[in-house]
Short mmCIF file of C-alpha atoms and ligand atoms in Angstrom, two decimals:
data_model
loop_
_atom_site.label_atom_id
_atom_site.label_comp_id
_atom_site.label_asym_id
_atom_site.label_seq_id
_atom_site.Cartn_x
_atom_site.Cartn_y
_atom_site.Cartn_z
CA MET I 1 0.00 0.00 0.00
CA ASN I 2 1.26 3.48 -0.80
CA LYS I 3 0.50 6.62 1.23
CA LEU I 4 -2.71 7.39 -0.64
CA ASP I 5 -4.02 3.85 -0.21
CA VAL I 6 -3.38 4.05 3.52
CA LYS I 7 -5.20 7.38 3.74
CA LEU I 8 -8.21 6.06 1.79
CA TRP I 9 -8.27 2.85 3.77
CA THR I 10 -8.17 4.76 7.07
CA LEU I 11 -11.03 7.04 6.00
CA ALA I 12 -13.09 4.05 4.90
CA ALA I 13 -12.44 2.32 8.22
CA ARG I 14 -13.84 5.44 9.92
CA GLY I 15 -17.06 5.10 7.94
CA HIS I 16 -16.40 7.59 5.12
CA ILE I 17 -17.34 6.79 1.54
CA VAL I 18 -14.12 6.85 -0.50
CA PRO I 19 -13.74 6.63 -4.27
CA ASP I 20 -12.43 3.50 -5.91
CA ARG I 21 -8.90 4.07 -7.26
CA SER I 22 -10.35 3.73 -10.79
CA LEU I 23 -12.17 7.06 -10.26
CA LEU I 24 -8.89 8.91 -9.68
CA LYS I 25 -7.57 10.11 -13.01
CA THR I 26 -3.88 9.85 -13.90
CA PRO I 27 -1.94 12.92 -15.14
CA ALA I 28 -2.08 11.58 -18.71
CA GLN I 29 -5.84 11.06 -18.49
CA ILE I 30 -6.31 14.53 -16.99
CA LYS I 31 -4.39 16.05 -19.89
CA ALA I 32 -6.58 14.30 -22.46
CA ILE I 33 -9.83 15.04 -20.62
CA LYS I 34 -8.87 18.74 -20.39
CA LYS I 35 -8.68 18.85 -24.19
CA SER I 36 -12.17 17.42 -24.40
CA ALA I 37 -13.36 19.93 -21.79
CA ALA I 38 -11.81 22.86 -23.70
CA LEU I 39 -13.71 21.83 -26.83
CA ASN I 40 -16.88 21.45 -24.78
CA THR I 41 -16.53 25.03 -23.50
CA ALA I 42 -15.85 26.25 -27.05
CA VAL I 43 -19.09 24.59 -28.22
CA LEU I 44 -21.00 26.44 -25.50
CA ASP I 45 -19.31 29.72 -26.53
CA HIS I 46 -20.37 29.00 -30.11
CA VAL I 47 -23.97 28.48 -29.01
CA ALA I 48 -23.80 31.66 -26.89
CA ALA I 49 -22.69 33.65 -29.94
CA HIS I 50 -25.62 32.48 -32.08
CA ILE I 51 -28.59 31.80 -29.83
CA GLN I 52 -31.47 34.23 -30.41
CA ALA I 53 -35.21 34.70 -30.48
CA GLY I 54 -36.95 33.08 -33.44
CA MET I 55 -34.47 30.22 -33.68
CA CYS I 56 -35.77 26.67 -33.26
CA THR I 57 -34.03 24.37 -30.80
CA GLU I 58 -33.07 22.05 -33.65
CA GLU I 59 -30.86 24.88 -34.94
CA ILE I 60 -28.98 24.75 -31.64
CA ASP I 61 -28.57 21.01 -32.21
CA ARG I 62 -27.12 21.74 -35.66
CA LEU I 63 -24.70 24.34 -34.25
CA VAL I 64 -23.49 21.83 -31.66
CA TYR I 65 -23.18 18.92 -34.08
CA ASP I 66 -21.33 20.91 -36.76
CA PHE I 67 -18.93 22.72 -34.43
CA THR I 68 -18.10 19.57 -32.44
CA THR I 69 -17.45 17.36 -35.46
CA GLU I 70 -15.50 20.11 -37.27
CA HIS I 71 -13.14 20.08 -34.27
CA GLY I 72 -12.71 16.31 -34.24
CA GLY I 73 -15.18 15.51 -31.50
CA ILE I 74 -18.44 13.59 -31.23
CA PRO I 75 -21.43 15.02 -29.35
CA ALA I 76 -21.74 12.59 -26.43
CA PRO I 77 -25.57 12.70 -26.16
CA LEU I 78 -26.08 11.54 -29.77
CA HIS I 79 -27.50 7.99 -29.57
CA TYR I 80 -26.56 7.81 -25.88
CA GLU I 81 -29.08 5.31 -24.49
CA GLY I 82 -31.25 6.15 -27.46
CA PHE I 83 -31.14 9.96 -27.08
CA PRO I 84 -31.87 11.19 -30.63
CA LYS I 85 -29.96 14.51 -30.74
CA SER I 86 -26.54 16.07 -30.05
CA VAL I 87 -27.49 18.35 -27.18
CA CYS I 88 -30.18 18.83 -24.53
CA THR I 89 -32.23 22.04 -24.78
CA SER I 90 -34.52 22.55 -21.80
CA LEU I 91 -36.99 25.44 -21.99
CA ASN I 92 -38.85 27.18 -19.13
CA ASN I 93 -40.75 24.42 -17.28
CA VAL I 94 -38.45 21.68 -18.61
CA VAL I 95 -36.09 20.53 -15.86
CA CYS I 96 -33.58 18.74 -18.12
CA HIS I 97 -33.12 16.37 -21.09
CA GLY I 98 -35.21 18.46 -23.50
CA ILE I 99 -34.90 17.19 -27.07
CA PRO I 100 -34.17 19.81 -29.77
CA ASP I 101 -37.08 20.12 -32.18
CA LYS I 102 -37.65 21.91 -35.45
CA TYR I 103 -41.09 23.07 -34.28
CA GLU I 104 -39.92 24.45 -30.95
CA PHE I 105 -39.02 28.14 -31.28
CA LEU I 106 -37.17 30.37 -28.83
CA GLU I 107 -39.33 33.34 -27.92
CA GLU I 108 -38.60 36.61 -26.19
CA GLY I 109 -38.73 35.98 -22.42
CA ASP I 110 -37.85 32.27 -22.58
CA ILE I 111 -35.18 30.84 -20.33
CA VAL I 112 -33.35 27.87 -21.80
CA ASN I 113 -30.66 25.51 -20.60
CA VAL I 114 -28.25 24.23 -23.23
CA ASP I 115 -26.40 21.15 -21.96
CA VAL I 116 -23.37 20.22 -24.06
CA SER I 117 -21.37 17.03 -23.66
CA THR I 118 -18.35 16.10 -25.77
CA ASN I 119 -16.44 12.95 -26.59
CA LEU I 120 -12.96 13.85 -27.88
CA GLY I 121 -10.70 10.89 -28.52
CA GLY I 122 -12.70 8.76 -26.09
CA TYR I 123 -12.51 11.34 -23.27
CA PHE I 124 -15.71 12.93 -22.00
CA SER I 125 -16.72 16.39 -20.85
CA ASP I 126 -20.02 18.00 -19.88
CA ALA I 127 -21.29 21.49 -18.97
CA SER I 128 -24.40 23.58 -19.38
CA ARG I 129 -25.46 27.23 -19.33
CA MET I 130 -28.69 29.15 -18.98
CA PHE I 131 -29.63 31.63 -21.68
CA ILE I 132 -32.27 34.33 -21.36
CA ILE I 133 -33.88 35.12 -24.70
CA GLY I 134 -34.24 38.89 -24.93
CA GLU I 135 -35.86 40.29 -21.84
CA THR I 136 -37.69 38.11 -19.37
CA SER I 137 -39.76 38.54 -16.20
CA PRO I 138 -38.05 39.60 -12.95
CA GLU I 139 -39.05 36.18 -11.53
CA ALA I 140 -37.33 34.22 -14.30
CA GLU I 141 -34.29 36.48 -14.15
CA ARG I 142 -34.01 35.90 -10.40
CA LEU I 143 -34.27 32.12 -10.81
CA VAL I 144 -31.46 32.12 -13.38
CA ARG I 145 -29.28 34.40 -11.25
CA VAL I 146 -29.79 32.36 -8.07
CA THR I 147 -29.08 29.10 -9.94
CA LYS I 148 -25.73 30.49 -11.13
CA GLU I 149 -24.99 31.61 -7.56
CA CYS I 150 -25.84 28.12 -6.29
CA VAL I 151 -23.22 26.54 -8.54
CA GLU I 152 -20.60 29.15 -7.60
CA LEU I 153 -21.30 28.60 -3.89
CA GLY I 154 -21.19 24.82 -4.41
CA LEU I 155 -17.82 25.21 -6.10
CA LYS I 156 -16.50 27.35 -3.22
CA ALA I 157 -17.61 24.69 -0.74
CA ALA I 158 -15.73 21.96 -2.62
CA LYS I 159 -12.35 21.21 -1.03
CA PRO I 160 -9.93 18.32 -1.42
CA TRP I 161 -10.57 15.86 1.44
CA GLY I 162 -13.97 17.46 2.07
CA HIS I 163 -17.20 15.71 1.06
CA LEU I 164 -19.69 15.89 -1.79
CA GLY I 165 -22.33 16.75 0.81
CA ASP I 166 -20.52 20.06 1.50
CA ILE I 167 -21.34 21.11 -2.06
CA ALA I 168 -24.94 19.95 -1.74
CA HIS I 169 -25.41 21.80 1.52
CA ALA I 170 -24.16 25.09 0.07
CA ILE I 171 -26.43 24.74 -2.96
CA ASN I 172 -29.55 23.59 -1.16
CA THR I 173 -29.21 26.30 1.52
CA HIS I 174 -28.92 29.09 -1.06
CA ALA I 175 -31.81 27.78 -3.16
CA ARG I 176 -34.14 27.43 -0.17
CA ARG I 177 -33.20 30.84 1.16
CA HIS I 178 -34.68 32.21 -2.05
CA GLY I 179 -37.82 30.08 -1.77
CA TYR I 180 -36.74 27.61 -4.42
CA SER I 181 -36.43 23.83 -4.33
CA VAL I 182 -33.69 21.49 -5.53
CA VAL I 183 -34.56 18.44 -7.65
CA GLU I 184 -33.70 15.34 -5.64
CA GLU I 185 -33.72 12.25 -7.83
CA ILE I 186 -31.64 13.64 -10.71
CA GLY I 187 -28.14 14.93 -10.05
CA GLY I 188 -24.55 15.11 -11.15
CA HIS I 189 -22.09 12.36 -11.92
CA GLY I 190 -18.49 11.39 -12.26
CA ILE I 191 -17.11 11.94 -15.76
CA GLY I 192 -13.96 11.66 -17.87
CA LEU I 193 -13.34 8.14 -19.10
CA GLU I 194 -17.07 7.64 -19.55
CA PHE I 195 -20.00 10.05 -20.02
CA HIS I 196 -21.50 9.01 -16.70
CA GLU I 197 -19.32 7.49 -14.00
CA GLU I 198 -19.69 7.05 -10.29
CA PRO I 199 -20.43 8.80 -7.99
CA PHE I 200 -24.01 10.04 -8.25
CA VAL I 201 -23.86 13.65 -7.04
CA SER I 202 -26.87 14.79 -5.01
CA TYR I 203 -27.53 18.44 -4.17
CA VAL I 204 -29.78 17.78 -1.18
CA THR I 205 -27.50 15.73 1.09
CA PRO I 206 -26.07 17.11 4.38
CA LYS I 207 -22.68 18.72 4.89
CA GLY I 208 -19.98 16.14 5.65
CA SER I 209 -21.94 13.31 4.02
CA GLU I 210 -21.39 11.31 0.81
CA MET I 211 -18.09 10.63 -0.95
CA VAL I 212 -14.80 12.17 0.14
CA LEU I 213 -13.30 14.53 -2.48
CA VAL I 214 -9.98 12.98 -3.39
CA PRO I 215 -7.46 14.62 -5.76
CA GLY I 216 -7.91 13.15 -9.25
CA MET I 217 -11.71 12.87 -8.97
CA MET I 218 -13.78 14.51 -11.70
CA PHE I 219 -17.50 15.16 -11.53
CA THR I 220 -20.21 17.65 -12.43
CA ILE I 221 -21.88 20.28 -10.27
CA GLU I 222 -25.27 20.64 -11.94
CA PRO I 223 -28.20 21.33 -9.63
CA MET I 224 -31.68 21.73 -11.07
CA ILE I 225 -33.44 24.55 -9.22
CA ASN I 226 -37.24 24.81 -9.36
CA GLU I 227 -39.42 27.80 -8.68
CA GLY I 228 -42.06 25.60 -7.04
CA SER I 229 -42.16 21.89 -6.29
CA PRO I 230 -38.99 19.80 -6.76
CA ASP I 231 -41.13 17.04 -8.27
CA PHE I 232 -41.22 16.22 -11.95
CA PHE I 233 -42.56 13.83 -14.55
CA ILE I 234 -41.02 12.38 -17.69
CA ASP I 235 -42.61 12.73 -21.13
CA GLU I 236 -44.26 9.40 -21.88
CA ASP I 237 -43.97 9.77 -25.64
CA ASN I 238 -40.25 10.43 -25.96
CA GLY I 239 -39.08 8.94 -22.64
CA TRP I 240 -36.64 11.82 -22.03
CA THR I 241 -38.04 15.30 -21.46
CA VAL I 242 -38.35 16.04 -17.74
CA TYR I 243 -41.07 18.58 -16.80
CA THR I 244 -41.81 20.25 -13.47
CA ILE I 245 -44.90 18.65 -11.95
CA ASP I 246 -46.51 22.04 -11.20
CA ASP I 247 -45.53 23.69 -14.50
CA GLY I 248 -43.19 26.08 -12.62
CA LEU I 249 -39.94 27.32 -14.09
CA SER I 250 -36.75 25.31 -13.69
CA ALA I 251 -33.14 26.36 -14.22
CA GLN I 252 -29.84 24.47 -14.28
CA VAL I 253 -26.18 25.35 -14.60
CA GLU I 254 -23.46 22.72 -14.90
CA TYR I 255 -19.72 22.92 -14.26
CA MET I 256 -17.36 20.02 -14.79
CA VAL I 257 -14.66 20.00 -12.11
CA LEU I 258 -11.42 18.27 -11.13
CA VAL I 259 -10.30 17.86 -7.54
CA THR I 260 -6.60 18.72 -7.19
CA GLU I 261 -4.19 18.62 -4.23
CA THR I 262 -4.83 22.30 -3.51
CA GLY I 263 -8.39 22.99 -4.64
CA VAL I 264 -11.03 22.32 -7.23
CA GLU I 265 -10.45 23.29 -10.85
CA VAL I 266 -13.28 24.04 -13.27
CA LEU I 267 -12.60 22.19 -16.54
CA SER I 268 -15.71 23.20 -18.49
CA GLN I 269 -18.48 25.67 -17.78
N1 MF3 Y 301 -25.65 16.19 -20.05
C1 MF3 Y 301 -26.51 15.44 -19.19
C2 MF3 Y 301 -25.89 15.37 -17.83
O1 MF3 Y 301 -25.45 16.36 -17.34
C3 MF3 Y 301 -26.73 14.09 -19.74
C4 MF3 Y 301 -27.87 13.97 -20.59
S1 MF3 Y 301 -28.01 12.37 -21.17
C5 MF3 Y 301 -28.56 12.67 -22.72
O2 MF3 Y 301 -25.81 14.36 -17.21
F1 MF3 Y 301 -28.59 11.55 -23.34
F2 MF3 Y 301 -29.76 13.22 -22.61
F3 MF3 Y 301 -27.75 13.50 -23.28
CO1 CO Y 302 -24.75 17.73 -18.72
#
């Protein structure tokens, strides 16, 4: 056993959840995954430069597919467990996993999450942003602002040798302080060598709970914040689109992060 193994073993013996060594990326893997993450961020920048009122969400899909493949990547959502498109576009009362559609148009006042995931050379990255189309209501603007703050506060709470629950606590506390709720059953995930790896990342668990944050771990911080109830239902026809149960607005922001010896580095946002 080396020093790290001893440390992990000791933590586990004290009842902490520790990552399997396979979840700790090597320097060579980190280098390759960072390239994927840089392309992922560039795709989001490309969407940000072109998104506008009157556009259909399938045009966003086209932007993502073309830009990603022109840069040697593959959009990770495409055909992932049967997902039919290259990106998730989630409008207003859609919590996540919205499918781009040629008959769905962006209108002034809409809030939309664009969730981009990239496979570059077999290495995976994932991040999402909220876009406000033109001017929206003060309520929608506040939800989007608070959701961004939640992710920033979650990031600040993330420390090597801390716990995933520290992130959740920071996010859940901020959301509730503003009268919002955090979706419970859908969360973040490990990422890098696969699109979705362990651990599942909840944003409603207590401080000091869940997996220990060990240098080399990579995962997403991506809470879904609802105006009203945290409950949702899934579209029966397409099996993907997640809607708020009360038709309230939902927002989400996703950062992909790496735990290092000294802190937590954002790889894509
Ligand atoms: N990008 C989503 C996430 O953050 C994954 C969506 S799965 C898909 O986990 F197939 F819908 F793309
Ligand atoms: Co994502």
